[in-house]
Amino acid sequence: MERITLEIDALKISVLKGKEKDVIYIHGSGCDATLWERQLEDVGGYAIDLPNHGRSCAAEIRDIGDYAYFVAKAVKKLMGKAVIVGHSLGGAVAQKIYLEYPKVVKALVLVGTGARLRVMPEILTMLKEKPAEAAELVSKYAFSNQELAKEFSKVFAERAGVLHLDLSLCDRFDLLEDYRSGKVKVDIPTLLIVGEKDALTPVKYSEFFKKHIPSAEMDVIPEAGHMVMLEKPDEFNRALKNFIEKL
Ligand code: COA
């Protein structure tokens, strides 16, 4: 795997590159590009560190649209047009990219995400007041496999500040009525992947997409929680490869 540094508006944005493929992966709250290592090795493509994450520079981010701006610019520089794979907050970013910068989107893969991503207020308060406990709680909800949850809670605890920022942005993200009213229309190939046991963005959220996106295919992965790409990488990669091959 290779590290690439892009310069976008004088900011350094770091990207992990796997096998050559026109796919970009966007991580979720408090995570970074390394979340996608198994996908980069097996399926290929590029995983971005959003600003304020991993090895990318800090930037003032006011809403999900600001993240979308950086990812769209990265896609333009890297390959022009890509399959956009977004997990959780990254899925909200992917939807924004489709709405604001449709020319860079070949297809959408929405992973454990939703058209609205309200966050439990207790989590937001705890992240400020008791970051280690909050990190443990978020991790417990995020994984079906509690061994992995214990390991990952340390990562979330170290990143409590950026996790709070990301979850606050998620909490304000809401396209639910726009999908219902038809204001948001997705008419490109779309794959929905969700863990059967996802407690943060339940299967119901993906079913909502399925109902409102006529082209959407849906893959519910058994015995997986919100971090489906880490918990069931083989099943996840199979679903993604099948989808990409048909494009
Ligand atoms: N897709 C489809 N339906 C959705 C949705 C989505 N993305 N987001 C919310 N809804 C539905 C809910 O299921 C609910 O339906 P119901 O009335 O039939 O039960 C309704 O819209 C309102 O839900 P919500 O907007 O979530 O508000 P709430 O006040 O009922 O609950 C929370 C707020 C925070 C408790 C709740 O959203 C929750 O438990 N969220 C998941 C946990 C979390 O923190 N996730 C982090 C995501 S990154």
PDB file of C-alpha atoms and ligand atoms in Angstrom:
ATOM      1  CA  MET A   1       0.000   0.000   0.000  1.00  0.00           C
ATOM      2  CA  GLU A   2       1.165   3.483  -0.799  1.00  0.00           C
ATOM      3  CA  ARG A   3       0.636   6.903   0.844  1.00  0.00           C
ATOM      4  CA  ILE A   4      -0.144   9.833  -1.416  1.00  0.00           C
ATOM      5  CA  THR A   5      -0.293  13.451  -0.287  1.00  0.00           C
ATOM      6  CA  LEU A   6      -2.562  15.754  -2.264  1.00  0.00           C
ATOM      7  CA  GLU A   7      -2.571  19.516  -1.959  1.00  0.00           C
ATOM      8  CA  ILE A   8      -6.087  20.893  -1.893  1.00  0.00           C
ATOM      9  CA  ASP A   9      -6.534  24.623  -1.257  1.00  0.00           C
ATOM     10  CA  ALA A  10      -3.007  24.665   0.268  1.00  0.00           C
ATOM     11  CA  LEU A  11      -3.987  21.892   2.718  1.00  0.00           C
ATOM     12  CA  LYS A  12      -2.285  18.511   2.755  1.00  0.00           C
ATOM     13  CA  ILE A  13      -4.763  15.684   2.334  1.00  0.00           C
ATOM     14  CA  SER A  14      -3.456  12.166   2.806  1.00  0.00           C
ATOM     15  CA  VAL A  15      -4.698   9.165   0.838  1.00  0.00           C
ATOM     16  CA  LEU A  16      -3.908   5.432   1.123  1.00  0.00           C
ATOM     17  CA  LYS A  17      -3.690   3.662  -2.221  1.00  0.00           C
ATOM     18  CA  GLY A  18      -4.352  -0.020  -2.825  1.00  0.00           C
ATOM     19  CA  LYS A  19      -4.631  -1.806  -6.181  1.00  0.00           C
ATOM     20  CA  GLU A  20      -5.463   0.553  -9.058  1.00  0.00           C
ATOM     21  CA  LYS A  21      -9.237   1.007  -9.160  1.00  0.00           C
ATOM     22  CA  ASP A  22     -11.545   4.002  -9.553  1.00  0.00           C
ATOM     23  CA  VAL A  23     -12.970   3.671  -6.061  1.00  0.00           C
ATOM     24  CA  ILE A  24     -12.675   6.106  -3.150  1.00  0.00           C
ATOM     25  CA  TYR A  25     -13.487   5.135   0.423  1.00  0.00           C
ATOM     26  CA  ILE A  26     -14.624   7.690   3.016  1.00  0.00           C
ATOM     27  CA  HIS A  27     -14.353   6.721   6.678  1.00  0.00           C
ATOM     28  CA  GLY A  28     -16.831   7.489   9.438  1.00  0.00           C
ATOM     29  CA  SER A  29     -16.677   9.575  12.642  1.00  0.00           C
ATOM     30  CA  GLY A  30     -13.333   9.565  14.462  1.00  0.00           C
ATOM     31  CA  CYS A  31     -11.835   6.997  12.051  1.00  0.00           C
ATOM     32  CA  ASP A  32      -9.298   7.321   9.221  1.00  0.00           C
ATOM     33  CA  ALA A  33      -8.199   5.751   5.939  1.00  0.00           C
ATOM     34  CA  THR A  34      -6.666   2.682   7.655  1.00  0.00           C
ATOM     35  CA  LEU A  35     -10.216   1.483   8.358  1.00  0.00           C
ATOM     36  CA  TRP A  36     -10.291   0.318   4.722  1.00  0.00           C
ATOM     37  CA  GLU A  37      -7.017  -1.672   4.570  1.00  0.00           C
ATOM     38  CA  ARG A  38      -8.746  -4.983   3.833  1.00  0.00           C
ATOM     39  CA  GLN A  39     -10.760  -3.368   1.021  1.00  0.00           C
ATOM     40  CA  LEU A  40      -7.716  -1.601  -0.476  1.00  0.00           C
ATOM     41  CA  GLU A  41      -5.803  -4.915  -0.575  1.00  0.00           C
ATOM     42  CA  ASP A  42      -8.603  -7.038  -1.937  1.00  0.00           C
ATOM     43  CA  VAL A  43     -10.865  -4.756  -4.010  1.00  0.00           C
ATOM     44  CA  GLY A  44      -8.461  -1.831  -4.606  1.00  0.00           C
ATOM     45  CA  GLY A  45      -8.915   1.930  -4.801  1.00  0.00           C
ATOM     46  CA  TYR A  46      -8.040   4.909  -2.602  1.00  0.00           C
ATOM     47  CA  ALA A  47      -9.009   5.703   0.996  1.00  0.00           C
ATOM     48  CA  ILE A  48      -8.935   9.324   2.118  1.00  0.00           C
ATOM     49  CA  ASP A  49      -8.099  10.774   5.531  1.00  0.00           C
ATOM     50  CA  LEU A  50     -10.724  13.510   5.868  1.00  0.00           C
ATOM     51  CA  PRO A  51      -9.355  16.891   7.082  1.00  0.00           C
ATOM     52  CA  ASN A  52      -8.639  16.696  10.869  1.00  0.00           C
ATOM     53  CA  HIS A  53      -8.198  12.901  10.617  1.00  0.00           C
ATOM     54  CA  GLY A  54      -5.279  10.495  10.183  1.00  0.00           C
ATOM     55  CA  ARG A  55      -2.418  12.229   8.381  1.00  0.00           C
ATOM     56  CA  SER A  56      -4.456  15.002   6.770  1.00  0.00           C
ATOM     57  CA  CYS A  57      -4.144  18.618   7.906  1.00  0.00           C
ATOM     58  CA  ALA A  58      -6.512  20.385  10.230  1.00  0.00           C
ATOM     59  CA  ALA A  59      -9.214  22.519   8.616  1.00  0.00           C
ATOM     60  CA  GLU A  60     -12.263  24.415   9.750  1.00  0.00           C
ATOM     61  CA  ILE A  61     -15.208  22.132   9.012  1.00  0.00           C
ATOM     62  CA  ARG A  62     -18.668  23.587   9.565  1.00  0.00           C
ATOM     63  CA  ASP A  63     -20.863  20.935   7.992  1.00  0.00           C
ATOM     64  CA  ILE A  64     -20.845  17.674   6.028  1.00  0.00           C
ATOM     65  CA  GLY A  65     -20.695  19.743   2.811  1.00  0.00           C
ATOM     66  CA  ASP A  66     -17.200  20.963   3.773  1.00  0.00           C
ATOM     67  CA  TYR A  67     -15.932  17.374   3.901  1.00  0.00           C
ATOM     68  CA  ALA A  68     -17.692  16.687   0.565  1.00  0.00           C
ATOM     69  CA  TYR A  69     -15.789  19.594  -1.006  1.00  0.00           C
ATOM     70  CA  PHE A  70     -12.381  18.113  -0.081  1.00  0.00           C
ATOM     71  CA  VAL A  71     -13.271  14.573  -1.195  1.00  0.00           C
ATOM     72  CA  ALA A  72     -14.710  15.774  -4.527  1.00  0.00           C
ATOM     73  CA  LYS A  73     -11.502  17.744  -5.186  1.00  0.00           C
ATOM     74  CA  ALA A  74      -9.419  14.676  -4.280  1.00  0.00           C
ATOM     75  CA  VAL A  75     -11.415  12.514  -6.720  1.00  0.00           C
ATOM     76  CA  LYS A  76     -10.918  15.103  -9.476  1.00  0.00           C
ATOM     77  CA  LYS A  77      -7.150  15.023  -8.886  1.00  0.00           C
ATOM     78  CA  LEU A  78      -6.835  11.248  -8.533  1.00  0.00           C
ATOM     79  CA  MET A  79      -9.065   9.799 -11.242  1.00  0.00           C
ATOM     80  CA  GLY A  80     -11.739  12.299 -12.326  1.00  0.00           C
ATOM     81  CA  LYS A  81     -14.689  10.068 -11.494  1.00  0.00           C
ATOM     82  CA  ALA A  82     -15.055   7.252  -8.955  1.00  0.00           C
ATOM     83  CA  VAL A  83     -17.301   4.793  -7.194  1.00  0.00           C
ATOM     84  CA  ILE A  84     -17.834   6.628  -3.907  1.00  0.00           C
ATOM     85  CA  VAL A  85     -17.940   4.314  -0.882  1.00  0.00           C
ATOM     86  CA  GLY A  86     -18.932   6.049   2.356  1.00  0.00           C
ATOM     87  CA  HIS A  87     -19.385   4.631   5.834  1.00  0.00           C
ATOM     88  CA  SER A  88     -21.649   6.318   8.414  1.00  0.00           C
ATOM     89  CA  LEU A  89     -20.556  10.005   8.433  1.00  0.00           C
ATOM     90  CA  GLY A  90     -18.677   9.082   5.221  1.00  0.00           C
ATOM     91  CA  GLY A  91     -22.012   7.954   3.761  1.00  0.00           C
ATOM     92  CA  ALA A  92     -23.468  11.380   4.507  1.00  0.00           C
ATOM     93  CA  VAL A  93     -20.425  12.903   2.785  1.00  0.00           C
ATOM     94  CA  ALA A  94     -20.996  10.582  -0.216  1.00  0.00           C
ATOM     95  CA  GLN A  95     -24.625  11.735  -0.515  1.00  0.00           C
ATOM     96  CA  LYS A  96     -23.503  15.386  -0.417  1.00  0.00           C
ATOM     97  CA  ILE A  97     -20.876  14.722  -3.101  1.00  0.00           C
ATOM     98  CA  TYR A  98     -23.576  13.194  -5.325  1.00  0.00           C
ATOM     99  CA  LEU A  99     -25.817  16.242  -4.799  1.00  0.00           C
ATOM    100  CA  GLU A 100     -23.150  18.949  -5.138  1.00  0.00           C
ATOM    101  CA  TYR A 101     -20.523  17.415  -7.454  1.00  0.00           C
ATOM    102  CA  PRO A 102     -22.358  14.740  -9.511  1.00  0.00           C
ATOM    103  CA  LYS A 103     -19.709  14.746 -12.245  1.00  0.00           C
ATOM    104  CA  VAL A 104     -17.178  12.980  -9.984  1.00  0.00           C
ATOM    105  CA  VAL A 105     -19.580  10.158  -9.064  1.00  0.00           C
ATOM    106  CA  LYS A 106     -19.708   6.930 -11.057  1.00  0.00           C
ATOM    107  CA  ALA A 107     -21.775   5.015  -8.484  1.00  0.00           C
ATOM    108  CA  LEU A 108     -22.604   5.185  -4.774  1.00  0.00           C
ATOM    109  CA  VAL A 109     -21.948   2.616  -2.071  1.00  0.00           C
ATOM    110  CA  LEU A 110     -23.669   3.653   1.156  1.00  0.00           C
ATOM    111  CA  VAL A 111     -22.393   1.612   4.087  1.00  0.00           C
ATOM    112  CA  GLY A 112     -24.034   1.672   7.529  1.00  0.00           C
ATOM    113  CA  THR A 113     -25.405   5.133   7.021  1.00  0.00           C
ATOM    114  CA  GLY A 114     -28.676   7.009   6.588  1.00  0.00           C
ATOM    115  CA  ALA A 115     -30.544   9.937   5.115  1.00  0.00           C
ATOM    116  CA  ARG A 116     -30.649  11.325   8.657  1.00  0.00           C
ATOM    117  CA  LEU A 117     -28.057  10.590  11.343  1.00  0.00           C
ATOM    118  CA  ARG A 118     -29.318  11.816  14.701  1.00  0.00           C
ATOM    119  CA  VAL A 119     -26.966  11.040  17.573  1.00  0.00           C
ATOM    120  CA  MET A 120     -27.924  10.227  21.146  1.00  0.00           C
ATOM    121  CA  PRO A 121     -27.482  13.516  23.079  1.00  0.00           C
ATOM    122  CA  GLU A 122     -25.931  11.591  26.014  1.00  0.00           C
ATOM    123  CA  ILE A 123     -23.042  10.548  23.768  1.00  0.00           C
ATOM    124  CA  LEU A 124     -22.308  14.136  22.734  1.00  0.00           C
ATOM    125  CA  THR A 125     -22.358  15.358  26.348  1.00  0.00           C
ATOM    126  CA  MET A 126     -20.247  12.453  27.600  1.00  0.00           C
ATOM    127  CA  LEU A 127     -17.610  13.002  24.906  1.00  0.00           C
ATOM    128  CA  LYS A 128     -16.991  16.446  26.410  1.00  0.00           C
ATOM    129  CA  GLU A 129     -17.189  15.458  30.064  1.00  0.00           C
ATOM    130  CA  LYS A 130     -15.987  11.838  30.260  1.00  0.00           C
ATOM    131  CA  PRO A 131     -14.234  11.066  26.948  1.00  0.00           C
ATOM    132  CA  ALA A 132     -12.895   7.605  27.913  1.00  0.00           C
ATOM    133  CA  GLU A 133     -16.322   6.388  29.053  1.00  0.00           C
ATOM    134  CA  ALA A 134     -17.995   7.896  25.986  1.00  0.00           C
ATOM    135  CA  ALA A 135     -15.452   6.193  23.704  1.00  0.00           C
ATOM    136  CA  GLU A 136     -16.195   2.865  25.368  1.00  0.00           C
ATOM    137  CA  LEU A 137     -19.927   3.361  24.873  1.00  0.00           C
ATOM    138  CA  VAL A 138     -19.618   4.387  21.204  1.00  0.00           C
ATOM    139  CA  SER A 139     -17.376   1.390  20.556  1.00  0.00           C
ATOM    140  CA  LYS A 140     -19.789  -0.961  22.312  1.00  0.00           C
ATOM    141  CA  TYR A 141     -22.604   0.220  20.030  1.00  0.00           C
ATOM    142  CA  ALA A 142     -20.397   0.248  16.927  1.00  0.00           C
ATOM    143  CA  PHE A 143     -19.315  -3.399  17.012  1.00  0.00           C
ATOM    144  CA  SER A 144     -21.197  -6.643  17.141  1.00  0.00           C
ATOM    145  CA  ASN A 145     -17.880  -8.340  18.082  1.00  0.00           C
ATOM    146  CA  GLN A 146     -17.126  -7.059  21.608  1.00  0.00           C
ATOM    147  CA  GLU A 147     -13.435  -8.086  21.459  1.00  0.00           C
ATOM    148  CA  LEU A 148     -12.966  -5.668  18.570  1.00  0.00           C
ATOM    149  CA  ALA A 149     -15.046  -3.083  20.477  1.00  0.00           C
ATOM    150  CA  LYS A 150     -12.587  -3.161  23.403  1.00  0.00           C
ATOM    151  CA  GLU A 151      -9.593  -2.625  21.086  1.00  0.00           C
ATOM    152  CA  PHE A 152     -11.276   0.184  19.162  1.00  0.00           C
ATOM    153  CA  SER A 153     -12.492   2.076  22.238  1.00  0.00           C
ATOM    154  CA  LYS A 154      -8.836   3.106  22.868  1.00  0.00           C
ATOM    155  CA  VAL A 155      -8.699   4.592  19.368  1.00  0.00           C
ATOM    156  CA  PHE A 156     -11.941   6.516  19.911  1.00  0.00           C
ATOM    157  CA  ALA A 157     -10.733   7.725  23.356  1.00  0.00           C
ATOM    158  CA  GLU A 158      -7.588   9.239  21.802  1.00  0.00           C
ATOM    159  CA  ARG A 159      -9.757  11.006  19.243  1.00  0.00           C
ATOM    160  CA  ALA A 160     -12.594  12.221  21.483  1.00  0.00           C
ATOM    161  CA  GLY A 161     -12.317  15.805  20.175  1.00  0.00           C
ATOM    162  CA  VAL A 162     -12.685  14.969  16.497  1.00  0.00           C
ATOM    163  CA  LEU A 163     -15.275  12.294  17.309  1.00  0.00           C
ATOM    164  CA  HIS A 164     -17.362  14.987  19.008  1.00  0.00           C
ATOM    165  CA  LEU A 165     -17.023  17.259  15.975  1.00  0.00           C
ATOM    166  CA  ASP A 166     -17.996  14.474  13.559  1.00  0.00           C
ATOM    167  CA  LEU A 167     -20.967  13.256  15.589  1.00  0.00           C
ATOM    168  CA  SER A 168     -22.215  16.862  15.945  1.00  0.00           C
ATOM    169  CA  LEU A 169     -22.082  17.182  12.138  1.00  0.00           C
ATOM    170  CA  CYS A 170     -23.945  13.870  11.776  1.00  0.00           C
ATOM    171  CA  ASP A 171     -26.588  15.047  14.213  1.00  0.00           C
ATOM    172  CA  ARG A 172     -27.351  18.022  11.939  1.00  0.00           C
ATOM    173  CA  PHE A 173     -27.360  15.971   8.719  1.00  0.00           C
ATOM    174  CA  ASP A 174     -30.935  15.419   7.565  1.00  0.00           C
ATOM    175  CA  LEU A 175     -32.151  14.667   4.035  1.00  0.00           C
ATOM    176  CA  LEU A 176     -35.055  12.478   5.157  1.00  0.00           C
ATOM    177  CA  GLU A 177     -37.824  14.837   3.952  1.00  0.00           C
ATOM    178  CA  ASP A 178     -35.911  15.632   0.752  1.00  0.00           C
ATOM    179  CA  TYR A 179     -35.889  11.944  -0.198  1.00  0.00           C
ATOM    180  CA  ARG A 180     -39.555  11.572   0.760  1.00  0.00           C
ATOM    181  CA  SER A 181     -40.641  14.596  -1.280  1.00  0.00           C
ATOM    182  CA  GLY A 182     -38.529  13.620  -4.289  1.00  0.00           C
ATOM    183  CA  LYS A 183     -36.328  16.728  -3.985  1.00  0.00           C
ATOM    184  CA  VAL A 184     -33.384  14.333  -3.653  1.00  0.00           C
ATOM    185  CA  LYS A 185     -33.400  11.834  -6.521  1.00  0.00           C
ATOM    186  CA  VAL A 186     -30.585   9.318  -6.808  1.00  0.00           C
ATOM    187  CA  ASP A 187     -30.579   7.790 -10.284  1.00  0.00           C
ATOM    188  CA  ILE A 188     -27.151   6.163 -10.538  1.00  0.00           C
ATOM    189  CA  PRO A 189     -26.148   2.613  -9.559  1.00  0.00           C
ATOM    190  CA  THR A 190     -26.250   2.393  -5.764  1.00  0.00           C
ATOM    191  CA  LEU A 191     -25.288  -0.368  -3.373  1.00  0.00           C
ATOM    192  CA  LEU A 192     -26.415  -0.376   0.260  1.00  0.00           C
ATOM    193  CA  ILE A 193     -24.354  -2.447   2.683  1.00  0.00           C
ATOM    194  CA  VAL A 194     -25.363  -2.745   6.325  1.00  0.00           C
ATOM    195  CA  GLY A 195     -24.588  -5.096   9.192  1.00  0.00           C
ATOM    196  CA  GLU A 196     -27.583  -7.077  10.350  1.00  0.00           C
ATOM    197  CA  LYS A 197     -26.801  -6.048  13.957  1.00  0.00           C
ATOM    198  CA  ASP A 198     -25.965  -2.385  13.301  1.00  0.00           C
ATOM    199  CA  ALA A 199     -27.092  -0.542  16.453  1.00  0.00           C
ATOM    200  CA  LEU A 200     -26.046   2.967  15.348  1.00  0.00           C
ATOM    201  CA  THR A 201     -27.532   3.081  11.844  1.00  0.00           C
ATOM    202  CA  PRO A 202     -30.024   0.202  11.900  1.00  0.00           C
ATOM    203  CA  VAL A 203     -31.063  -1.787   8.813  1.00  0.00           C
ATOM    204  CA  LYS A 204     -34.217   0.362   8.785  1.00  0.00           C
ATOM    205  CA  TYR A 205     -32.120   3.345   7.605  1.00  0.00           C
ATOM    206  CA  SER A 206     -30.888   1.385   4.561  1.00  0.00           C
ATOM    207  CA  GLU A 207     -34.411   0.121   3.878  1.00  0.00           C
ATOM    208  CA  PHE A 208     -35.457   3.771   3.683  1.00  0.00           C
ATOM    209  CA  PHE A 209     -32.850   4.324   0.952  1.00  0.00           C
ATOM    210  CA  LYS A 210     -34.004   1.167  -0.840  1.00  0.00           C
ATOM    211  CA  LYS A 211     -37.548   2.518  -0.912  1.00  0.00           C
ATOM    212  CA  HIS A 212     -36.530   5.912  -2.298  1.00  0.00           C
ATOM    213  CA  ILE A 213     -33.651   4.974  -4.628  1.00  0.00           C
ATOM    214  CA  PRO A 214     -35.113   2.826  -7.441  1.00  0.00           C
ATOM    215  CA  SER A 215     -31.683   1.590  -8.615  1.00  0.00           C
ATOM    216  CA  ALA A 216     -30.517   0.550  -5.141  1.00  0.00           C
ATOM    217  CA  GLU A 217     -29.369  -2.978  -4.347  1.00  0.00           C
ATOM    218  CA  MET A 218     -29.092  -3.956  -0.716  1.00  0.00           C
ATOM    219  CA  ASP A 219     -26.795  -6.383   1.066  1.00  0.00           C
ATOM    220  CA  VAL A 220     -27.492  -7.057   4.744  1.00  0.00           C
ATOM    221  CA  ILE A 221     -24.429  -8.791   6.199  1.00  0.00           C
ATOM    222  CA  PRO A 222     -25.226 -11.350   8.918  1.00  0.00           C
ATOM    223  CA  GLU A 223     -23.489 -11.233  12.319  1.00  0.00           C
ATOM    224  CA  ALA A 224     -22.030  -7.777  11.677  1.00  0.00           C
ATOM    225  CA  GLY A 225     -22.574  -4.468  13.452  1.00  0.00           C
ATOM    226  CA  HIS A 226     -21.944  -0.880  12.357  1.00  0.00           C
ATOM    227  CA  MET A 227     -18.239  -1.526  11.574  1.00  0.00           C
ATOM    228  CA  VAL A 228     -19.188  -4.076   8.950  1.00  0.00           C
ATOM    229  CA  MET A 229     -16.058  -3.642   6.771  1.00  0.00           C
ATOM    230  CA  LEU A 230     -13.876  -4.582   9.760  1.00  0.00           C
ATOM    231  CA  GLU A 231     -16.104  -7.251  11.244  1.00  0.00           C
ATOM    232  CA  LYS A 232     -16.915  -9.138   8.035  1.00  0.00           C
ATOM    233  CA  PRO A 233     -14.334  -8.046   5.435  1.00  0.00           C
ATOM    234  CA  ASP A 234     -14.710 -11.108   3.180  1.00  0.00           C
ATOM    235  CA  GLU A 235     -18.493 -10.794   2.907  1.00  0.00           C
ATOM    236  CA  PHE A 236     -18.186  -7.020   2.534  1.00  0.00           C
ATOM    237  CA  ASN A 237     -15.572  -7.279  -0.226  1.00  0.00           C
ATOM    238  CA  ARG A 238     -17.566  -9.919  -2.098  1.00  0.00           C
ATOM    239  CA  ALA A 239     -20.622  -7.630  -2.164  1.00  0.00           C
ATOM    240  CA  LEU A 240     -18.544  -4.651  -3.280  1.00  0.00           C
ATOM    241  CA  LYS A 241     -16.694  -6.591  -6.010  1.00  0.00           C
ATOM    242  CA  ASN A 242     -19.949  -8.026  -7.402  1.00  0.00           C
ATOM    243  CA  PHE A 243     -21.388  -4.533  -7.604  1.00  0.00           C
ATOM    244  CA  ILE A 244     -18.316  -2.973  -9.235  1.00  0.00           C
ATOM    245  CA  GLU A 245     -18.016  -5.775 -11.824  1.00  0.00           C
ATOM    246  CA  LYS A 246     -21.557  -5.038 -13.061  1.00  0.00           C
ATOM    247  CA  LEU A 247     -20.923  -1.306 -13.639  1.00  0.00           C
TER     248      LEU A 247
HETATM  249  N1  COA B   1     -33.745   6.514   7.835  1.00  0.00           N
HETATM  250  C1  COA B   1     -34.996   6.111   8.064  1.00  0.00           C
HETATM  251  N2  COA B   1     -35.688   6.453   9.170  1.00  0.00           N
HETATM  252  C2  COA B   1     -35.061   7.234  10.064  1.00  0.00           C
HETATM  253  C3  COA B   1     -33.750   7.695   9.889  1.00  0.00           C
HETATM  254  C4  COA B   1     -33.091   7.306   8.715  1.00  0.00           C
HETATM  255  N3  COA B   1     -31.856   7.710   8.460  1.00  0.00           N
HETATM  256  N4  COA B   1     -33.392   8.458  10.938  1.00  0.00           N
HETATM  257  C5  COA B   1     -34.445   8.482  11.757  1.00  0.00           C
HETATM  258  N5  COA B   1     -35.450   7.745  11.240  1.00  0.00           N
HETATM  259  C6  COA B   1     -36.760   7.513  11.815  1.00  0.00           C
HETATM  260  C7  COA B   1     -36.640   6.863  13.189  1.00  0.00           C
HETATM  261  O1  COA B   1     -36.545   5.463  13.100  1.00  0.00           O
HETATM  262  C8  COA B   1     -37.914   7.295  13.838  1.00  0.00           C
HETATM  263  O2  COA B   1     -38.977   6.516  13.361  1.00  0.00           O
HETATM  264  P1  COA B   1     -40.198   6.069  14.329  1.00  0.00           P
HETATM  265  O3  COA B   1     -40.840   7.353  14.725  1.00  0.00           O
HETATM  266  O4  COA B   1     -41.035   5.201  13.455  1.00  0.00           O
HETATM  267  O5  COA B   1     -39.560   5.341  15.469  1.00  0.00           O
HETATM  268  C9  COA B   1     -38.083   8.712  13.307  1.00  0.00           C
HETATM  269  O6  COA B   1     -37.361   8.751  12.075  1.00  0.00           O
HETATM  270  C10 COA B   1     -37.478   9.786  14.219  1.00  0.00           C
HETATM  271  O7  COA B   1     -36.203   9.343  14.634  1.00  0.00           O
HETATM  272  P2  COA B   1     -34.961  10.248  15.031  1.00  0.00           P
HETATM  273  O8  COA B   1     -34.805  11.285  14.001  1.00  0.00           O
HETATM  274  O9  COA B   1     -33.785   9.373  15.203  1.00  0.00           O
HETATM  275  O10 COA B   1     -35.349  10.987  16.351  1.00  0.00           O
HETATM  276  P3  COA B   1     -35.678  10.408  17.791  1.00  0.00           P
HETATM  277  O11 COA B   1     -35.863  11.600  18.651  1.00  0.00           O
HETATM  278  O12 COA B   1     -36.770   9.381  17.705  1.00  0.00           O
HETATM  279  O13 COA B   1     -34.328   9.648  18.294  1.00  0.00           O
HETATM  280  C11 COA B   1     -32.004   9.252  18.774  1.00  0.00           C
HETATM  281  C12 COA B   1     -33.072  10.281  18.452  1.00  0.00           C
HETATM  282  C13 COA B   1     -30.648   9.952  18.796  1.00  0.00           C
HETATM  283  C14 COA B   1     -32.262   8.582  20.131  1.00  0.00           C
HETATM  284  C15 COA B   1     -32.003   8.146  17.679  1.00  0.00           C
HETATM  285  O14 COA B   1     -31.786   8.759  16.450  1.00  0.00           O
HETATM  286  C16 COA B   1     -30.982   7.042  17.832  1.00  0.00           C
HETATM  287  O15 COA B   1     -31.087   6.140  18.662  1.00  0.00           O
HETATM  288  N6  COA B   1     -29.970   7.093  16.949  1.00  0.00           N
HETATM  289  C17 COA B   1     -28.994   6.026  16.760  1.00  0.00           C
HETATM  290  C18 COA B   1     -27.859   6.125  17.701  1.00  0.00           C
HETATM  291  C19 COA B   1     -26.762   7.062  17.290  1.00  0.00           C
HETATM  292  O16 COA B   1     -26.334   7.867  18.089  1.00  0.00           O
HETATM  293  N7  COA B   1     -26.258   6.924  16.068  1.00  0.00           N
HETATM  294  C20 COA B   1     -25.130   7.665  15.590  1.00  0.00           C
HETATM  295  C21 COA B   1     -25.192   7.732  14.079  1.00  0.00           C
HETATM  296  S1  COA B   1     -23.657   8.194  13.419  1.00  0.00           S
END
